C-alpha atoms as an extended CHARMM CRD file, in Angstrom:
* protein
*
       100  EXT
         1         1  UNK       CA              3.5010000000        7.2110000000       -1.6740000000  PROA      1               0.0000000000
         2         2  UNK       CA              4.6280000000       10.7340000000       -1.5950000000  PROA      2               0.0000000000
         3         3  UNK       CA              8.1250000000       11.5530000000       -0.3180000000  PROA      3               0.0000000000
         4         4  UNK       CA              6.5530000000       15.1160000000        0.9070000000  PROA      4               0.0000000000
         5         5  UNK       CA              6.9070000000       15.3570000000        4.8280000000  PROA      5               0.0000000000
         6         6  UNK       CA              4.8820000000       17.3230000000        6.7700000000  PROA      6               0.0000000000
         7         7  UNK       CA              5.9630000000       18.2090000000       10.6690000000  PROA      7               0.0000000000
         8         8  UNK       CA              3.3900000000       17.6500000000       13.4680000000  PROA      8               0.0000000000
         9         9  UNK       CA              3.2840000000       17.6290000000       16.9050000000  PROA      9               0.0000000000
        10        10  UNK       CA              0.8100000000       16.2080000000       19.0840000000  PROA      10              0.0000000000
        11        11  UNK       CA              0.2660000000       15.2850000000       22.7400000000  PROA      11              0.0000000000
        12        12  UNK       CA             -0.4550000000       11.6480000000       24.1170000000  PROA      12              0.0000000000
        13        13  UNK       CA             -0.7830000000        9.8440000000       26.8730000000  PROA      13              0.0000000000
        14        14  UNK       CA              2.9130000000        8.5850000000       28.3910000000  PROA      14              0.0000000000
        15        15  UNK       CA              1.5390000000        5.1810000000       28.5150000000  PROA      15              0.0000000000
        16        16  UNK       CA              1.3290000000        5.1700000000       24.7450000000  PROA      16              0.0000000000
        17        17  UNK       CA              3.9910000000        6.9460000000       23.7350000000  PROA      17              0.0000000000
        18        18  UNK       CA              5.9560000000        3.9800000000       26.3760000000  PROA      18              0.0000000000
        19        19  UNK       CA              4.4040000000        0.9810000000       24.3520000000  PROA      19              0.0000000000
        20        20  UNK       CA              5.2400000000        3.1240000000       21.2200000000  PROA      20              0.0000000000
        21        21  UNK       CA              8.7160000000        3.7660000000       21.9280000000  PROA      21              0.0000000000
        22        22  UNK       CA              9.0850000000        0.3040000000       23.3300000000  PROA      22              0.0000000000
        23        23  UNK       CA              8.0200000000       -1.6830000000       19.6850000000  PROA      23              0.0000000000
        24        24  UNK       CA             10.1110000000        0.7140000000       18.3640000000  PROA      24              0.0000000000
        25        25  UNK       CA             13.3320000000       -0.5570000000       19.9880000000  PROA      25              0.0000000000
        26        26  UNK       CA             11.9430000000       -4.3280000000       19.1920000000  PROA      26              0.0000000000
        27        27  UNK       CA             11.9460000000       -3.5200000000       15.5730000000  PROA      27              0.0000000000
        28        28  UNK       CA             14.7460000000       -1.6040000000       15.3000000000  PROA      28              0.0000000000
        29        29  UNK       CA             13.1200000000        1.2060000000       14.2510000000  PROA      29              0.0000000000
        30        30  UNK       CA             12.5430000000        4.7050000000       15.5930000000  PROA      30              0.0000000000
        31        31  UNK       CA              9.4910000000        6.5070000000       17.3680000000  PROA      31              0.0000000000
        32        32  UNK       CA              8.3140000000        8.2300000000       13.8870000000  PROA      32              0.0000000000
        33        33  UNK       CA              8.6800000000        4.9200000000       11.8830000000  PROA      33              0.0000000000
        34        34  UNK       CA              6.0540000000        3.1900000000       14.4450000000  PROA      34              0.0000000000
        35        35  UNK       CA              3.7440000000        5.9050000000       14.7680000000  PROA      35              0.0000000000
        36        36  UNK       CA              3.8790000000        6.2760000000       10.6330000000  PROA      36              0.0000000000
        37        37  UNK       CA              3.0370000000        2.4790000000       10.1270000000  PROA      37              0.0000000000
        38        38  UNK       CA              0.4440000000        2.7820000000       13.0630000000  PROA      38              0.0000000000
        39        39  UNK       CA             -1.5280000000        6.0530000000       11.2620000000  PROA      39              0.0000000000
        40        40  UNK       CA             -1.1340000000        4.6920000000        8.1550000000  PROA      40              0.0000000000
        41        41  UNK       CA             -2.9060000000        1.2270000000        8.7360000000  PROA      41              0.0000000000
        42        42  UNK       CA             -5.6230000000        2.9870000000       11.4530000000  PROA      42              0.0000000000
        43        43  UNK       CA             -6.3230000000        5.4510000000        8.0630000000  PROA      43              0.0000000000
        44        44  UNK       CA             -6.4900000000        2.2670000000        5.7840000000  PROA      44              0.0000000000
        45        45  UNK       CA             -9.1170000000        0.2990000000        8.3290000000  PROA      45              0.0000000000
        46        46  UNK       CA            -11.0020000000        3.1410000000        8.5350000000  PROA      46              0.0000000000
        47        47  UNK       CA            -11.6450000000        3.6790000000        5.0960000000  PROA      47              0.0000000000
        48        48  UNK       CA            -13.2160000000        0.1620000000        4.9760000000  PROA      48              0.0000000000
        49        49  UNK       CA            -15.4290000000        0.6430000000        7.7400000000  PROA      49              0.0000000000
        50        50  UNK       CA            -18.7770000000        1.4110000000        6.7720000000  PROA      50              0.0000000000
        51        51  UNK       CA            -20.0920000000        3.4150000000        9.4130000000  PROA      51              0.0000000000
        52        52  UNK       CA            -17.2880000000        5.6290000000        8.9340000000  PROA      52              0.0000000000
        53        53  UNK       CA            -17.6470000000        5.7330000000        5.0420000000  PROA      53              0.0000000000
        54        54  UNK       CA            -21.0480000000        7.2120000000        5.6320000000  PROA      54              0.0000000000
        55        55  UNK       CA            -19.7550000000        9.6460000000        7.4490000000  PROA      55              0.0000000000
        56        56  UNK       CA            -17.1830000000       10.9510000000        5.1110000000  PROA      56              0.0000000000
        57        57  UNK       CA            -19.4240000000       10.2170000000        2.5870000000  PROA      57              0.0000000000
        58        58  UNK       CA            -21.9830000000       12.5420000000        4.4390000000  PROA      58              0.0000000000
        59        59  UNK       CA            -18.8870000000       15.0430000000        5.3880000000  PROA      59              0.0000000000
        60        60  UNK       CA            -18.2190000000       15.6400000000        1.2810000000  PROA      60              0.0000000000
        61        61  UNK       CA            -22.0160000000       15.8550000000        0.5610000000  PROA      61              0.0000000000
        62        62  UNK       CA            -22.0530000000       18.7900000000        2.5470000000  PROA      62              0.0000000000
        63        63  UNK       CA            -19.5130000000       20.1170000000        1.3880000000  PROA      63              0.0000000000
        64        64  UNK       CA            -17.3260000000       19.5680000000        4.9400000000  PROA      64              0.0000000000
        65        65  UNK       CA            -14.4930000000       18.1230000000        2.7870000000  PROA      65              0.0000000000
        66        66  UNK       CA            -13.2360000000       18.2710000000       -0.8220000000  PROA      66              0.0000000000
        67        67  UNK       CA            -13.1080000000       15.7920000000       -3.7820000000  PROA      67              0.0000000000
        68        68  UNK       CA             -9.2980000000       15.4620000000       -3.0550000000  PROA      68              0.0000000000
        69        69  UNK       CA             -9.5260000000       14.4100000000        1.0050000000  PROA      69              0.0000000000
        70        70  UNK       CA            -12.4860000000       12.0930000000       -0.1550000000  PROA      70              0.0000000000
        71        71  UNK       CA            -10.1750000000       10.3620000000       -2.4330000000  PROA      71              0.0000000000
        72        72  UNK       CA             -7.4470000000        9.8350000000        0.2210000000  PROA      72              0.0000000000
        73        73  UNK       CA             -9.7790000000        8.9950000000        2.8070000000  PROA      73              0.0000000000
        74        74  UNK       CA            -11.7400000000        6.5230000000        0.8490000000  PROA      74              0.0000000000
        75        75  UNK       CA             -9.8550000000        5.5660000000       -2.2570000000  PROA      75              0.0000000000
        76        76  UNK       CA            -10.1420000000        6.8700000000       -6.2550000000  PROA      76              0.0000000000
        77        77  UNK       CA            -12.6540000000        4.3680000000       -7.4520000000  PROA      77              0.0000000000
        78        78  UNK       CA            -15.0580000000        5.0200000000       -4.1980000000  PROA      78              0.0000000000
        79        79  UNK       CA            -14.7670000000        8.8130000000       -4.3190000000  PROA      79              0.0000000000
        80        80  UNK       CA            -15.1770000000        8.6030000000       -8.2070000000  PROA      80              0.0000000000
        81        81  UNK       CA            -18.6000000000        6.9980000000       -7.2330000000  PROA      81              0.0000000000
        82        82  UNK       CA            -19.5420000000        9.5510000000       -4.4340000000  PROA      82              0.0000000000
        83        83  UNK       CA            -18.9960000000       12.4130000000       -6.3310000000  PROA      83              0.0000000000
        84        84  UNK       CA            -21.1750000000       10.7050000000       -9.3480000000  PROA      84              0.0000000000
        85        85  UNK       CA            -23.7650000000       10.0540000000       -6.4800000000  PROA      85              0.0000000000
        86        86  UNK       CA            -23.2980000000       13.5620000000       -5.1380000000  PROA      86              0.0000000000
        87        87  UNK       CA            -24.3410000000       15.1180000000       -8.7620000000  PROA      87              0.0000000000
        88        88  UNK       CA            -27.3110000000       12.8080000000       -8.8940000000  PROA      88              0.0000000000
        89        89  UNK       CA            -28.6800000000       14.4720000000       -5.6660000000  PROA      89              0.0000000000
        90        90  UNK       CA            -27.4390000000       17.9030000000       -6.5280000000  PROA      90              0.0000000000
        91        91  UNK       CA            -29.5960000000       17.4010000000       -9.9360000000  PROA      91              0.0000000000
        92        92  UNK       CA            -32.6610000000       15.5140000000       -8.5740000000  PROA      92              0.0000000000
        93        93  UNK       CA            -32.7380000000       18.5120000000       -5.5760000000  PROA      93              0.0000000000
        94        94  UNK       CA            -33.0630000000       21.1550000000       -8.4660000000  PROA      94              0.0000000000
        95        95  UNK       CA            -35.6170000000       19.3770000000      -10.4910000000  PROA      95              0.0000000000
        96        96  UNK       CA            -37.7650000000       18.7810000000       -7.2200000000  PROA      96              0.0000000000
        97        97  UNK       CA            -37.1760000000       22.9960000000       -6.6350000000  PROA      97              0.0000000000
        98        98  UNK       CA            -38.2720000000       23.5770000000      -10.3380000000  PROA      98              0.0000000000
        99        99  UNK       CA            -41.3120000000       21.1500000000      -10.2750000000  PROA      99              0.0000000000
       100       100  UNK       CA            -42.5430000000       22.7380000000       -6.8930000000  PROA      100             0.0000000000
């Protein structure tokens, strides 16, 4: 895990940021910590959901996103076979073009 930081700032509703702050205090631990841990396992649960692979999927064939937010949305060994599945289309597209 990197030890790069990144400031960001975002609005939420009170009621949240309440139930945030309050596990917080249970566990010791401050605001940040919480909402860390929360992002974190929301980003790892979404990469295993497989509507939402499609979609990122879909995102990088399009060229939406890059090779390097496909890996850390989705993993090294999944993006590896995206992008291998991305050159298959990208190569069967131009040989449809050429044969037309």
């Amino acid at each position: 895990m990197s030890t790069d930081k990144k400031r960001v700032q975002f609005r939420a509703p009170d009621r949240l940021i309440d139930r945030a702050d309050a596990l917080a205090a249970v566990l010791g631990e401050d605001r940040t910590d919480v909402l860390v841990t929360a992002l974190r396992e929301y980003l790892q649960d979404a990469a295993h959901d497989d509507a939402l692979t499609q979609e990122i999927a879909a995102a990088y064939y399009d060229d939406e996103i890059t090779f390097e937010q496909l890996k850390a949305l989705v993993g090294a060994e999944e993006a590896a076979n995206l992008r291998v599945l991305k050159q298959q289309l990208d190569e069967d597209f131009v040989d449809e073009v050429a044969d037309a």
